[in-house]
PDB file of C-alpha atoms in Angstrom:
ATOM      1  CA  UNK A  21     -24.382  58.442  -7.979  1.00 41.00           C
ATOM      2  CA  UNK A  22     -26.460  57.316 -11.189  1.00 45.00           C
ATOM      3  CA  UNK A  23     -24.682  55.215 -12.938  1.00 50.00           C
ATOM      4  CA  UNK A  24     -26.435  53.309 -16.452  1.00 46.00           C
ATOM      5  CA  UNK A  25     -23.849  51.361 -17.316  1.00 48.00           C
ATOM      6  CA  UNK A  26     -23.808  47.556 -16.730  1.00 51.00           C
ATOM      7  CA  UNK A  27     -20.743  46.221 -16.214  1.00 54.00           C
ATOM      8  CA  UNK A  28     -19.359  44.131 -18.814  1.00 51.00           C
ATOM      9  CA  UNK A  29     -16.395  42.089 -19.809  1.00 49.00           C
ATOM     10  CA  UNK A  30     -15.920  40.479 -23.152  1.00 50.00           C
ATOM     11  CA  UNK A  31     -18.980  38.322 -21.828  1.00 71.00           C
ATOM     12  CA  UNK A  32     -19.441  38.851 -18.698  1.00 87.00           C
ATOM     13  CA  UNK A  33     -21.569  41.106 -16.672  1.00 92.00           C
ATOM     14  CA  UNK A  34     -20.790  41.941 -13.298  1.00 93.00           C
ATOM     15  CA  UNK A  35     -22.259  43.279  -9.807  1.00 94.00           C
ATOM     16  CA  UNK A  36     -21.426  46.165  -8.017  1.00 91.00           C
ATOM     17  CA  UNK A  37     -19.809  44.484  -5.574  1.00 94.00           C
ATOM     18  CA  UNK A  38     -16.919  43.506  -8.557  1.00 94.00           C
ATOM     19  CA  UNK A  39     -18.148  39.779  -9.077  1.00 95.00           C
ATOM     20  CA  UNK A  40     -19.014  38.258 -12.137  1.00 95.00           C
ATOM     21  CA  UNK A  41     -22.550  37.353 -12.648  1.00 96.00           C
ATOM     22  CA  UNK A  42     -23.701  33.697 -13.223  1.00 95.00           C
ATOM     23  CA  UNK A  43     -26.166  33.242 -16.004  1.00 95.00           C
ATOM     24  CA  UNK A  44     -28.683  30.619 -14.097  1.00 95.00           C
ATOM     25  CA  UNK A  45     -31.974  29.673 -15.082  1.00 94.00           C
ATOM     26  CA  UNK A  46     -34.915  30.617 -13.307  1.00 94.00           C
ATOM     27  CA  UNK A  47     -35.344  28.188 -10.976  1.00 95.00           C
ATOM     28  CA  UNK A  48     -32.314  29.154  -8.720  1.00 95.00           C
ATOM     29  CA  UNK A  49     -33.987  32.786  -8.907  1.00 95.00           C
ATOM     30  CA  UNK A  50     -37.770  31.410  -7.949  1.00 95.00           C
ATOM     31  CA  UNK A  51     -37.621  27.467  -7.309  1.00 95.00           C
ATOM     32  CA  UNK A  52     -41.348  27.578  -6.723  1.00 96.00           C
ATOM     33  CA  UNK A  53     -42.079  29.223  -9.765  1.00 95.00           C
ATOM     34  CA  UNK A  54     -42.281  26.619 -12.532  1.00 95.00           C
ATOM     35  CA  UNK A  55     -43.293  29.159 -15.184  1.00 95.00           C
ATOM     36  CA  UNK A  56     -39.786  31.336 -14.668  1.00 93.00           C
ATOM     37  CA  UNK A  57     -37.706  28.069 -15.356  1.00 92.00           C
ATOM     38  CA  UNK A  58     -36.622  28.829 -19.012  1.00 92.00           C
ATOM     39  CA  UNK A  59     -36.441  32.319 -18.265  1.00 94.00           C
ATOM     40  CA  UNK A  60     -32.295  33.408 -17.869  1.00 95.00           C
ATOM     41  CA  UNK A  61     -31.143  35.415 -15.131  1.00 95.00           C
ATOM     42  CA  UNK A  62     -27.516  36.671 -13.702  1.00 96.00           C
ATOM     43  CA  UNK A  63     -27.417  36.139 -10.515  1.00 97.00           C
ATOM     44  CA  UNK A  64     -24.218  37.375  -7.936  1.00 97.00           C
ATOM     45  CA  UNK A  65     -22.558  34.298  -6.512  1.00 96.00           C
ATOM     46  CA  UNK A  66     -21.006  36.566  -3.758  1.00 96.00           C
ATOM     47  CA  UNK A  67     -24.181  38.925  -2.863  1.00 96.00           C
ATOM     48  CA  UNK A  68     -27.184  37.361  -4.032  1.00 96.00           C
ATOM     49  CA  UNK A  69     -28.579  40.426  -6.069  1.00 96.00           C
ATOM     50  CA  UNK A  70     -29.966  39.084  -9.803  1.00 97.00           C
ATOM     51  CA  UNK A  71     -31.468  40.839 -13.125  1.00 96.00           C
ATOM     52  CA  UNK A  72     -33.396  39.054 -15.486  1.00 94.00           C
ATOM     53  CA  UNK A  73     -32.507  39.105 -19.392  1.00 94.00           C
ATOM     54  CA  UNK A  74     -34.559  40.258 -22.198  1.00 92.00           C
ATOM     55  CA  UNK A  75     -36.946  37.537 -23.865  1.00 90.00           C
ATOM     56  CA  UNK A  76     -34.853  34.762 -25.720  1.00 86.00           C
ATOM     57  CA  UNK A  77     -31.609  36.812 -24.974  1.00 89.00           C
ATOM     58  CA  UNK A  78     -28.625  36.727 -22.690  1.00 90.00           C
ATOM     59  CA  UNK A  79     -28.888  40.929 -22.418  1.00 92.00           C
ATOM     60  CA  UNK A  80     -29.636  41.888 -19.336  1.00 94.00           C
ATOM     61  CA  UNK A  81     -32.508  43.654 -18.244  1.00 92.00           C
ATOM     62  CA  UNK A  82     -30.997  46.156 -16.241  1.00 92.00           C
ATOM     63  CA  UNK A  83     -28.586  46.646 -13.284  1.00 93.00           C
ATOM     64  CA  UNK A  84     -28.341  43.693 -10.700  1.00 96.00           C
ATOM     65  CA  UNK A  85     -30.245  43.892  -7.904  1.00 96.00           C
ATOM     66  CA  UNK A  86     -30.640  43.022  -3.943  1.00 96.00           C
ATOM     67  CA  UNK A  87     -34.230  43.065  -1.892  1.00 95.00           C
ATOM     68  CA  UNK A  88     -33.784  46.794  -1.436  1.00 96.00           C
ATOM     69  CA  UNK A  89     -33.489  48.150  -4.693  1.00 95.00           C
ATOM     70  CA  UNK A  90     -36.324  45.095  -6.074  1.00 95.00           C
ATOM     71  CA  UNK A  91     -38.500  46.621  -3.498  1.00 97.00           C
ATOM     72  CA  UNK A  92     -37.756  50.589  -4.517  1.00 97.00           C
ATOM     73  CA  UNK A  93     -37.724  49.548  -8.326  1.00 97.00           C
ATOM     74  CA  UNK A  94     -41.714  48.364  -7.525  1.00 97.00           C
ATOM     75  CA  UNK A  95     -42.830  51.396  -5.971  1.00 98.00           C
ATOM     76  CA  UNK A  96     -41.010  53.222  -9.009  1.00 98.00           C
ATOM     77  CA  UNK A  97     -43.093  51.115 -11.300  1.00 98.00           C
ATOM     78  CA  UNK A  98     -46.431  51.746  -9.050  1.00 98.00           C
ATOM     79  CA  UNK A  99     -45.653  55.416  -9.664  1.00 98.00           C
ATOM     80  CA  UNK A 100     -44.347  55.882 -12.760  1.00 98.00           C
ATOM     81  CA  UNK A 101     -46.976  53.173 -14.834  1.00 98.00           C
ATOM     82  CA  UNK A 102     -49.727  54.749 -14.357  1.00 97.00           C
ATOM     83  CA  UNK A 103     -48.656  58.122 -15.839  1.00 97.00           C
ATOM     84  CA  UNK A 104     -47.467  56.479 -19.182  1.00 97.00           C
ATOM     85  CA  UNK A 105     -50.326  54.434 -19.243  1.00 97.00           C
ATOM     86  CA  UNK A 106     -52.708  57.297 -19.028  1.00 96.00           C
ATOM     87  CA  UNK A 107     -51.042  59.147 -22.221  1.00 95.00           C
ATOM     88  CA  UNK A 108     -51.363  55.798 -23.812  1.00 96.00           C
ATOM     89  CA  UNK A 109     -55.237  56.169 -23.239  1.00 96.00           C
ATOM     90  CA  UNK A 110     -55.666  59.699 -23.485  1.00 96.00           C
ATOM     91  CA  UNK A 111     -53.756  60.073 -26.627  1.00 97.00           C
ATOM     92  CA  UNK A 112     -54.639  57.090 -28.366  1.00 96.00           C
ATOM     93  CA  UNK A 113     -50.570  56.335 -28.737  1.00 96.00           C
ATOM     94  CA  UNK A 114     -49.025  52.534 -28.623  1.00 97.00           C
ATOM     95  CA  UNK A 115     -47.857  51.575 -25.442  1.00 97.00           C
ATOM     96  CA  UNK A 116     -44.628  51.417 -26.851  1.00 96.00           C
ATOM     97  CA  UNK A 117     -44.989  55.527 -27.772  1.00 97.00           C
ATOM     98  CA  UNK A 118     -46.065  56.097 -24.531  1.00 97.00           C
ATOM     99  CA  UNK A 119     -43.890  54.418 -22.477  1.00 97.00           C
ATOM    100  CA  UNK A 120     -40.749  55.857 -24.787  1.00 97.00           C
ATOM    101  CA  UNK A 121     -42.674  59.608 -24.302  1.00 97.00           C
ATOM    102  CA  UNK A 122     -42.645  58.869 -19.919  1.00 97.00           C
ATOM    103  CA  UNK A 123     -39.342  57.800 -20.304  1.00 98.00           C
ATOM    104  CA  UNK A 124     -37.548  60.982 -22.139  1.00 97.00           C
ATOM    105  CA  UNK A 125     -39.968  63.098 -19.652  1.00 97.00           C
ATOM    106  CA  UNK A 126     -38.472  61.338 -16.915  1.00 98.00           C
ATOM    107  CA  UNK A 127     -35.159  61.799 -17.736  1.00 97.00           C
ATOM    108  CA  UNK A 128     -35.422  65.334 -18.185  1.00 97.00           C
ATOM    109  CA  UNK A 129     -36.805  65.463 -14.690  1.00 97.00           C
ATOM    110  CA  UNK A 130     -34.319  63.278 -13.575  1.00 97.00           C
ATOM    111  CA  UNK A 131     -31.013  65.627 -15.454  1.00 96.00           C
ATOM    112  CA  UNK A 132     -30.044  62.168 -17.346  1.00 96.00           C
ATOM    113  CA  UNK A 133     -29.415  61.283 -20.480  1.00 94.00           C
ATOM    114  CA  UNK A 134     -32.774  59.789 -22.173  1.00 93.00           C
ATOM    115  CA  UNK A 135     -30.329  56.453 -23.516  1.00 91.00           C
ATOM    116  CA  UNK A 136     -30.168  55.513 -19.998  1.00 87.00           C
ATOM    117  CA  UNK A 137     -33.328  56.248 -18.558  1.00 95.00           C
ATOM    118  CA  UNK A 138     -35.033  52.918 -17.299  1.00 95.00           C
ATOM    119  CA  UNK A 139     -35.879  52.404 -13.432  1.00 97.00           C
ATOM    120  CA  UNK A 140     -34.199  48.601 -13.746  1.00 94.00           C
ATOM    121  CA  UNK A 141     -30.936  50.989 -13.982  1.00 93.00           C
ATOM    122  CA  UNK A 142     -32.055  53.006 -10.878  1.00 95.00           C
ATOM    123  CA  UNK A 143     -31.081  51.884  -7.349  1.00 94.00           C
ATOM    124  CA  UNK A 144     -32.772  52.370  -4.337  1.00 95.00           C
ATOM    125  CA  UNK A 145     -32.376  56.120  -3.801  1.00 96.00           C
ATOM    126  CA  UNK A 146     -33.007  57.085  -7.291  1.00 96.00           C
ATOM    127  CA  UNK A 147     -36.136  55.085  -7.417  1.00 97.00           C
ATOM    128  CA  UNK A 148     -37.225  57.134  -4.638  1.00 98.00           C
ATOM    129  CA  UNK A 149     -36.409  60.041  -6.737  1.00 98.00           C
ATOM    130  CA  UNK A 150     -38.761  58.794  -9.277  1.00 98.00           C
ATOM    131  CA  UNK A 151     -41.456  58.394  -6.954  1.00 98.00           C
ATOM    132  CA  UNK A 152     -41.704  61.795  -5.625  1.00 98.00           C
ATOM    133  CA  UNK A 153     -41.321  63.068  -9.063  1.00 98.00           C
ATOM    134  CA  UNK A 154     -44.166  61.176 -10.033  1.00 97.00           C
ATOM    135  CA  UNK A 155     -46.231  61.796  -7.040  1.00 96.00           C
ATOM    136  CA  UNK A 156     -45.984  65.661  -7.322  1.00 95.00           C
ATOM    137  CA  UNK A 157     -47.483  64.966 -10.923  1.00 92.00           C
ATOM    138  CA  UNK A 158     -49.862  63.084  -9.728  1.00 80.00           C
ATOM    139  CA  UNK A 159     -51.353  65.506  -7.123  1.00 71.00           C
TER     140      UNK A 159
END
């Protein structure tokens, strides 16, 4: 089942699997990756899955995530990107405009409420949703 919602306490946020998240910088996410270190993530002490926040923030950027629903939430993005970008181009709209404009179209595909519409929300089956939504556009 869809579910939006992030899990949070008074200031907490916690996984699926009922744990609260650790907020950890971004070298216990990506160790190699020097230019993540200031970056802020939660990150599951019991599962492993992470989000990353929103610039300069502690808000999250969307539901937690394992390897599974990273890997379904890219081929979401593969799909869905280029149709937002193309209304950017073809209409001559912000990016901003056109990304808002996929996202209420996508969510009345979808049956959700436009609020909660973002694929970091989506788990692994209803990324796959969006990418045969998106690919029957597309063709």
């Amino acid at each position: 089942q869809y579910n939006s919602t992030i899990k949070m306490g008074a200031d907490s946020i916690y996984c699926e699997c009922g744990t609260e998240a650790d907020l950890v910088d971004g070298l216990r996410i990506y160790p190699h990756r020097q230019d993540l270190a200031r970056k802020l993530f939660y990150l599951c002490p019991s599962c492993g899955r992470y989000t990353g926040t929103h610039e300069a923030t502690a808000l999250p950027l969307g539901r937690l995530a394992g390897p599974d629903d990273r890997s379904a939430r890219q081929r979401a993005h593969a799909a869905f990107d280029p149709l937002w970008k193309a209304k950017m181009r073809r209409d001559g709209c912000s990016q901003r405009a056109a990304r808002n404009a996929g996202y209420a179209w996508l969510a009345q595909k979808l049956g959700i409420n436009p609020k909660g519409c973002h694929i970091a929300n989506f788990n692994t089956e209803w990324c796959e949703r969006v990418v045969r939504i998106c690919e029957s556009v597309r063709k």
